[in-house]
Coordinates of C-alpha atoms and ligand atoms in Angstrom, one line a residue:
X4 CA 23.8 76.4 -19.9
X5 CA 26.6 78.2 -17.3
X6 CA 29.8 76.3 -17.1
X7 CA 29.6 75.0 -13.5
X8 CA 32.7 73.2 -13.2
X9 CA 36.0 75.1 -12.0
X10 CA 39.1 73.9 -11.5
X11 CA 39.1 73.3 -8.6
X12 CA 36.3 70.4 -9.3
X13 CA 38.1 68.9 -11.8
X14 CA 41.5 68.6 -9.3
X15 CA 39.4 67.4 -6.3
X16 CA 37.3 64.8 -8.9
X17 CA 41.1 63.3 -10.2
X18 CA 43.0 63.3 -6.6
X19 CA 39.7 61.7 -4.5
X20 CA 37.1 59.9 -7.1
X21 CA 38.9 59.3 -10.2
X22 CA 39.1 55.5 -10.3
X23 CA 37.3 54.9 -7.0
X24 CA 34.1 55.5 -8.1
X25 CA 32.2 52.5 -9.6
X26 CA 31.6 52.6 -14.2
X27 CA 28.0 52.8 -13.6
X28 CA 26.0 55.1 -11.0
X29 CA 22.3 55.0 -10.5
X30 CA 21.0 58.8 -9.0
X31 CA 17.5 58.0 -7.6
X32 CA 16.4 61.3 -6.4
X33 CA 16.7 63.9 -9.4
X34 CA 14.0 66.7 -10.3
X35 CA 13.8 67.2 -13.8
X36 CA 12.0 70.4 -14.6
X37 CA 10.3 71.0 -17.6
X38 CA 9.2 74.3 -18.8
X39 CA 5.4 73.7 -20.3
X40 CA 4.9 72.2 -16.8
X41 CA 5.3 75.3 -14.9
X42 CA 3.8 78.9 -14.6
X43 CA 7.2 81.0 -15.8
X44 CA 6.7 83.0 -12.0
X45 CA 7.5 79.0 -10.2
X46 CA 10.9 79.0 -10.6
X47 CA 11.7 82.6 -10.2
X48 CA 9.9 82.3 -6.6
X49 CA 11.0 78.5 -5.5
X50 CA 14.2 77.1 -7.4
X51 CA 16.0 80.5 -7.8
X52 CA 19.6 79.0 -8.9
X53 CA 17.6 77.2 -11.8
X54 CA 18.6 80.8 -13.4
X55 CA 22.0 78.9 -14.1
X56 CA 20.0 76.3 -15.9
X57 CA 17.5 78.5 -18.0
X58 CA 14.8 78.0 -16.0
X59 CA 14.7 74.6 -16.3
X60 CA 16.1 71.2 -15.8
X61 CA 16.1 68.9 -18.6
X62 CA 17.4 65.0 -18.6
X63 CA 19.3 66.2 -21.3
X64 CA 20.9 69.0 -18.9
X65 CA 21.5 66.6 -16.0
X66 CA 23.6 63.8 -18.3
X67 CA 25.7 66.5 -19.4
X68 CA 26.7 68.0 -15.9
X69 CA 27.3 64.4 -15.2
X70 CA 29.6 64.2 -17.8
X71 CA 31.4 67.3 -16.4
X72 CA 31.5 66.4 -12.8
X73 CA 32.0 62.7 -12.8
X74 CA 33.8 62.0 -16.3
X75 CA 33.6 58.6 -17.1
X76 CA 30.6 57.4 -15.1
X77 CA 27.7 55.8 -16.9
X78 CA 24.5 57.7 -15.5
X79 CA 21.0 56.1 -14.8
X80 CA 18.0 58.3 -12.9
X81 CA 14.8 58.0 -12.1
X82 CA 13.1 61.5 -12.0
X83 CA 10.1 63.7 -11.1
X84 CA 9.0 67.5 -11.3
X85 CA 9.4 69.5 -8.5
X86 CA 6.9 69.7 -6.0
X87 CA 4.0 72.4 -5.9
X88 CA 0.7 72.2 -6.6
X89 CA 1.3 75.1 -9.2
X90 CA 2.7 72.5 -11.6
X91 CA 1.1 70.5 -14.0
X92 CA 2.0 67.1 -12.4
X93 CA 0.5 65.0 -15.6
X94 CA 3.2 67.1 -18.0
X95 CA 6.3 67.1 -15.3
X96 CA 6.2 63.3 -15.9
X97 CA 6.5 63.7 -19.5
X98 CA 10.4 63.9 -19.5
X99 CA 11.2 60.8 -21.3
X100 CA 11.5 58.0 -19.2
X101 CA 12.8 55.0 -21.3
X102 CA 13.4 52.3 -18.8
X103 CA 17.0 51.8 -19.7
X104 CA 18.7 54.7 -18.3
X105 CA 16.3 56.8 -17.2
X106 CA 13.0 55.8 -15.0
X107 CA 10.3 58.2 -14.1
X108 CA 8.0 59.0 -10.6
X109 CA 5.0 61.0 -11.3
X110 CA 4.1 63.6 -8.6
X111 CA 1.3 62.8 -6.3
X112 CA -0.9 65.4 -5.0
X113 CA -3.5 63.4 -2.9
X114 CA -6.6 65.6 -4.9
X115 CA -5.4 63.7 -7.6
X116 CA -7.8 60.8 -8.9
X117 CA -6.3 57.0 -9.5
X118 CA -7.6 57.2 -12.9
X119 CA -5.5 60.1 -13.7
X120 CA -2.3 59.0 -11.8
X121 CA -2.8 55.4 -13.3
X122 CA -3.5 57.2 -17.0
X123 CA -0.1 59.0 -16.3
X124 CA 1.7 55.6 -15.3
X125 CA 0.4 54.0 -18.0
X126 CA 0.9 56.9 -20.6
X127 CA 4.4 58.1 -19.2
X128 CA 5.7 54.3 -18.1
X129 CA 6.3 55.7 -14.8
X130 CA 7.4 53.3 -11.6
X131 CA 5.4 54.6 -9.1
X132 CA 5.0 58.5 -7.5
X133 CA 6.6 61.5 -5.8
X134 CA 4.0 63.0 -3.0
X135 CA 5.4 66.1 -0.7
X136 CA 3.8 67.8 1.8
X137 CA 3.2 71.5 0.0
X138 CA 0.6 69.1 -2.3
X139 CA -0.9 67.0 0.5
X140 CA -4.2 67.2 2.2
X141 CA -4.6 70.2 5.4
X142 CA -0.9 71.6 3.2
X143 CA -1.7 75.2 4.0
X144 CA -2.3 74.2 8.0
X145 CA 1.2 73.5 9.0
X146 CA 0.3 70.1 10.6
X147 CA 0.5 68.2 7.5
X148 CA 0.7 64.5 8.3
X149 CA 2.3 62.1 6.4
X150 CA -1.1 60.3 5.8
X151 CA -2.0 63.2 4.3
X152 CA 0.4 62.9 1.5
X153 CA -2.1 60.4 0.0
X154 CA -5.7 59.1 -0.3
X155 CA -6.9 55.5 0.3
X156 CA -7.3 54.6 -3.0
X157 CA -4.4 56.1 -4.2
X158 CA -2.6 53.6 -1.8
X159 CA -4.2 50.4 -2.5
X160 CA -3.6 51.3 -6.4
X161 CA 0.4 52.0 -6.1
X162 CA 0.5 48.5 -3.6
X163 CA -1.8 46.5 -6.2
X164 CA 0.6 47.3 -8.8
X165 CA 3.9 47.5 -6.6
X166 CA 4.7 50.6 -7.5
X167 CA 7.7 52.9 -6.0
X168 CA 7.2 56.0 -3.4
X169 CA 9.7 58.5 -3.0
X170 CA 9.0 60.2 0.2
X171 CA 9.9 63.3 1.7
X172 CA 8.8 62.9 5.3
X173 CA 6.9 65.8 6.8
X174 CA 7.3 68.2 10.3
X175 CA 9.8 69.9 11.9
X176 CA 11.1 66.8 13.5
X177 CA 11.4 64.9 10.7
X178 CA 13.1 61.0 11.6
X179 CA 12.9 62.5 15.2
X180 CA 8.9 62.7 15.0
X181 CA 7.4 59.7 16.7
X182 CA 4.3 60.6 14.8
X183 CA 6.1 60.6 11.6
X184 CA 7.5 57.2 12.3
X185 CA 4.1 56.0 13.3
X186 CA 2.9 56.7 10.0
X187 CA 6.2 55.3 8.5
X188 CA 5.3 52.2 9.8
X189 CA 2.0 51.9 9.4
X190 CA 2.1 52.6 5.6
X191 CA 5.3 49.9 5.2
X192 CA 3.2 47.7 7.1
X193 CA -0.1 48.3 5.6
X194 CA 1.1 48.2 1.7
X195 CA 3.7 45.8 2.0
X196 CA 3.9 45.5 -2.2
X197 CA 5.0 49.4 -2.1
X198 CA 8.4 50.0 -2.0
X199 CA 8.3 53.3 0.4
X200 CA 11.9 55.2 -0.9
X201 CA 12.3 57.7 2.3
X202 CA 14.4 60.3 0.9
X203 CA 17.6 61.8 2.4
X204 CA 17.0 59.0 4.9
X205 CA 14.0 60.7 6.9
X206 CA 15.8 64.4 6.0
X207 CA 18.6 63.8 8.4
X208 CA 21.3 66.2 7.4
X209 CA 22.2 65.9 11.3
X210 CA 23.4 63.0 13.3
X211 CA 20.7 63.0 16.3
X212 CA 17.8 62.7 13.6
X213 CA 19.2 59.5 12.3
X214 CA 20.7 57.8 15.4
X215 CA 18.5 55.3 16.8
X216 CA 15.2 55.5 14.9
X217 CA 16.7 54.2 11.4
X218 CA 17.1 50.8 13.1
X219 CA 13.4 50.9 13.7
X220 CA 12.2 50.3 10.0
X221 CA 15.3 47.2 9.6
X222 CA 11.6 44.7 9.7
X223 CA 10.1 46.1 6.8
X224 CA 11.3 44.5 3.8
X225 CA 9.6 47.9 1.4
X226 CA 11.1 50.2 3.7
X227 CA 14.8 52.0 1.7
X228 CA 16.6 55.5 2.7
X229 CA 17.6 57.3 -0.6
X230 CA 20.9 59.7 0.7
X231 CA 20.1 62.6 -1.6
X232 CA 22.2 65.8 -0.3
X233 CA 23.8 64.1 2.7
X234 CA 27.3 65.5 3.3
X235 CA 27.2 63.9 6.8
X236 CA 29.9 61.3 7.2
X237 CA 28.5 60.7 10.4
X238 CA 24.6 60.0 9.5
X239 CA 26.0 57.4 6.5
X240 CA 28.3 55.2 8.8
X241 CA 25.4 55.5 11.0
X242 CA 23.1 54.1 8.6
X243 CA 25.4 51.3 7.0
X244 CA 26.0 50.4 10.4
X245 CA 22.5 49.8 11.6
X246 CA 20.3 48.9 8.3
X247 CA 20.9 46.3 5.3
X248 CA 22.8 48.0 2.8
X249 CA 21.1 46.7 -0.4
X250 CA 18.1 48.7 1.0
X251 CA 20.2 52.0 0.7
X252 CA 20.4 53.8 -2.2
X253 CA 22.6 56.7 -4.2
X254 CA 21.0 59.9 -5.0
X255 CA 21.8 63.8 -5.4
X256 CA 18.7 65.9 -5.1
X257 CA 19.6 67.9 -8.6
X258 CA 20.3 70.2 -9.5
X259 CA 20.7 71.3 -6.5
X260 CA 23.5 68.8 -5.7
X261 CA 25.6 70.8 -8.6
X262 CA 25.9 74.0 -6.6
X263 CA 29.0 74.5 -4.6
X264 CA 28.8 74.5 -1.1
X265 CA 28.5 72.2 2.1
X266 CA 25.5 71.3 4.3
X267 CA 26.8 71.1 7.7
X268 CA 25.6 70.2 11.5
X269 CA 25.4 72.7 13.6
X270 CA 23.6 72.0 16.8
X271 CA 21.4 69.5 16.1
X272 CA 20.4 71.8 13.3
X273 CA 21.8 71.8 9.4
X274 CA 22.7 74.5 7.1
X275 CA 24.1 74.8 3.8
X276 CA 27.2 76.9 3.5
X277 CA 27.3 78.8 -0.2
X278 CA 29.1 80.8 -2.3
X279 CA 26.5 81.1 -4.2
X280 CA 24.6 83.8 -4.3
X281 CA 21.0 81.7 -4.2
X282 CA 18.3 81.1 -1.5
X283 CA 19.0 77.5 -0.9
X284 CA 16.4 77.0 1.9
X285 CA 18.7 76.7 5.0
X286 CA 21.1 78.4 3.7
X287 CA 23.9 80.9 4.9
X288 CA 25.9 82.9 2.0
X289 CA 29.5 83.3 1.6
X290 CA 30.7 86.0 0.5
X291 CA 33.7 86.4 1.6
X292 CA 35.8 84.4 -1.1
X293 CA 38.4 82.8 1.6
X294 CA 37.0 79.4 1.1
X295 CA 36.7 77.8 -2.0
X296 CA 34.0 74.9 -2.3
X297 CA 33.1 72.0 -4.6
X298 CA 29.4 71.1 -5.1
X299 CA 27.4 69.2 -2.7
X300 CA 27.7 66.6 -5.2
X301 CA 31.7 66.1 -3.8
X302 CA 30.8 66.3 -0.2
X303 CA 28.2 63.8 -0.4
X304 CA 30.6 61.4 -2.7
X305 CA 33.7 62.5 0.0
X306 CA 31.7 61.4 2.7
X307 CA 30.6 57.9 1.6
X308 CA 33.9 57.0 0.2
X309 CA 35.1 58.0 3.8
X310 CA 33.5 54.8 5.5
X311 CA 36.0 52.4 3.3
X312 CA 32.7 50.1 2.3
X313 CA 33.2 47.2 1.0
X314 CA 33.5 47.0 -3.2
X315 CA 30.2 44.7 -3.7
X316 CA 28.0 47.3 -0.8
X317 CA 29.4 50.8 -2.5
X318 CA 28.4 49.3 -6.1
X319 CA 25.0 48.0 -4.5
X320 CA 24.6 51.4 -3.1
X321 CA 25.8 53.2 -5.9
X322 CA 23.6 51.6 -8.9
X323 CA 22.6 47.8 -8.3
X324 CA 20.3 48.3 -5.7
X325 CA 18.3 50.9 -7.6
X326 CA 18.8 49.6 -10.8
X327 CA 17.2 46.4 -9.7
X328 CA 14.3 47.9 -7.8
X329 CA 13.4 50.2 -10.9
X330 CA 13.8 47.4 -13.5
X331 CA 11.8 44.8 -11.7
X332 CA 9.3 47.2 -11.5
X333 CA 9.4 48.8 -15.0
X334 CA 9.3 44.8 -16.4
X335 CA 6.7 44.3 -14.6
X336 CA 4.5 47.2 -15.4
X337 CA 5.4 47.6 -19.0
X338 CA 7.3 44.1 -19.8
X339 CA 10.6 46.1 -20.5
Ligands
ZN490 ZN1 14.3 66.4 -3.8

C-alpha cells in the first residue's frame, strides 16, 4: 500500500476537522474490490489509480486509510464491488460483512435470477443491492432506463424483504431527466418497503441538477440521497435546505475519495481537478505543481462543515442515520 497522506493532509485534517468531526462516522457508499472477483485486465482498463492500492481494495485497506486521514474516527461501511458485468457479482459480496461495522450490498445485474441474489443475501448477510447501468438491461444501447436496472421479480423480492438499493441514476441528465425522476418515483412509490439510497444525490456534482427536483421526492418516506464525492457547498445547503435531513446520508465513493484533487462546477457541467496522474472519468490533470490539493475526501468534509448544521443533524448525517437504516435491516434479515 502507497503512503497517501502528505503533510499537507495531516495540517488541513488538525486546523479544519480535528475535533469537529463527530467519534463515529458511518461511509455508506464504498467499493470494496476483491481480487478473485475480477479478470486481472478490469482494473487496469476501469479503476486505473487502484495501481496505488495493488489492484485491489480491501475493507482491511479502507479502515486503515481511515485511520490516516481521519485519526480518531470510529469507521462503519456498507460496501459493494465495482460495477461491470465482467465481475463475479456472487464473490464481490464476499468481503466480510459482519453487521457491526461493516454492512454489505450485493451488485445487481438485472440477468441475475432471485434465487441467486437471495442465495448471496442469505449466504453473504447482505442488506439489500447495488444495480448500475453498465449491468442493466439495453446497457450497450445508450438509452438505459432506470427500469432497466432491474427485473420484476427482482423488485418485489428486495420490497418483500425490505431490503436497501443503492442507486446510481442513469442518462446524461441525470436529477435533471424528467424521465429519470419518473422512474424515481414510480419505483419509491411502487415498493414502498425498499429503501431506494440515490447516490451522490441523483449524481449532482453541479448546482442546477439538484435545485428544484430534490424537493420532489420529500413524499416518499424510502426515498434517501447518499452525498458520495460531493465537494459542492452549494448542492448540500441546497439539499439540507429543501429535504429531511435524517433521510441524508455520509458517504465517500472510495477509494476514489482518497485521491487528491477537487470536483468542481463549471458551467452547469463538473470536473475533477487532479494532480494525479490517473483517468478519473471527468477529469482534467494538473500538472503543473502550483497548487497543492487534499483528497476529495477534505473537500467533501470542508463543504458540509461549511453549512454550520446543527450537532444532532451533522451526527444523523454523519453515522445515525445509516447506522439505523443498515441495523434495522441487518436485524431483521439475520436477527443481528
Ligand atoms: Zn460509487
Amino acid at each position: 500500500m502507497l503512503e497517501m497522506v502528505t503533510q499537507q493532509d495531516r495540517k488541513v485534517f488538525q486546523e479544519e476537522f480535528a475535533g469537529r468531526l463527530p467519534g463515529k462516522i458511518f461511509d455508506s457508499h464504498v467499493h470494496i474490490i476483491l481480487k478473485g472477483s475480477y479478470s486481472p485486465s478490469w482494473g487496469t482498463e476501469n479503476i486505473s489509480y487502484l495501481e496505488k492500492t495493488g489492484w485491489e481494495f480491501t475493507v482491511e485497506q479502507f479502515f486503515s486509510l481511515c485511520k490516516e486521514f481521519l485519526p480518531g474516527v470510529e469507521m462503519f461501511l456498507a460496501g459493494f464491488g465495482g460495477p461491470s458485468m465482467k465481475v463475479n457479482r456472487s464473490h464481490a459480496g464476499s468481503f466480510g460483512v459482519d453487521n457491526s461495522h461493516v454492512f454489505g450490498l450485493r451488485l445487481l445485474s438485472a440477468y441475475d435470477s432471485v434465487e441467486e441474489v437471495a442465495s448471496d443475501v442469505e449466504k453473504y448477510h447482505l442488506c439489500g443491492v447495488k444495480p448500475y447501468a453498465c449491468m442493466a438491461l439495453k446497457r450497450d444501447s445508450g438509452e438505459t432506463e432506470l427500469l432497466d436496472f432491474f427485473t420484476k421479480e427482482q423488485l418485489e423480492y428486495l420490497n418483500k424483504n425490505k431490503l436497501i438499493a443503492t442507486v446510481h441514476i442513469p442518462r446524461k441528465m441525470r436529477l435533471e431527466d424528467p424521465l429519470n425522476r419518473r422512474q424515481m418515483a414510480y419505483l419509491c412509490e411502487t415498493y414502498p418497503d425498499i429503501t431506494f439510497i440515490f447516490a451522490h444525490i441523483g449524481r449532482s456534482y453541479y448546482k442546477r441538477c439538484a435545485v428544484n427536483y430534490v424537493d420532489e421526492f420529500v413524499k416518499y418516506p424510502n426515498a434517501y440521497w447518499d452525498t458520495a464525492m460531493i465537494n459542492h457547498e452549494g448542492v448540500l445547503k441546497y439539499t439540507f435546505d429543501h429535504f429531511p435531513a435524517e433521510r441524508i446520508l455520509y458517504g465517500t465513493d472510495s477509494p476514489i475519495a482518497f485521491l487528491h484533487g477537487k470536483s468542481v462546477e463549471i458551467n452547469n457541467q463538473y470536473v475533477y481537478i487532479s494532480p494525479e496522474k490517473f483517468n478519473l472519468g471527468t477529469s482534467l490533470h494538473d500538472g503543473t505543481g502550483k497548487v497543492v490539493y487534499v483528497p476529495f475526501l477534505y473537500e467533501q468534509l470542508r463543504s458540509v462543515l461549511s453549512l454550520d448544521l446543527p450537532k444532532k443533524v451533522l451526527e444523523g448525517f454523519f453515522f445515525e442515520n445509516a447506522h439505523s437504516l443498515y441495523t434495522k435491516t441487518a436485524e431483521r434479515m439475520f436477527g443481528k
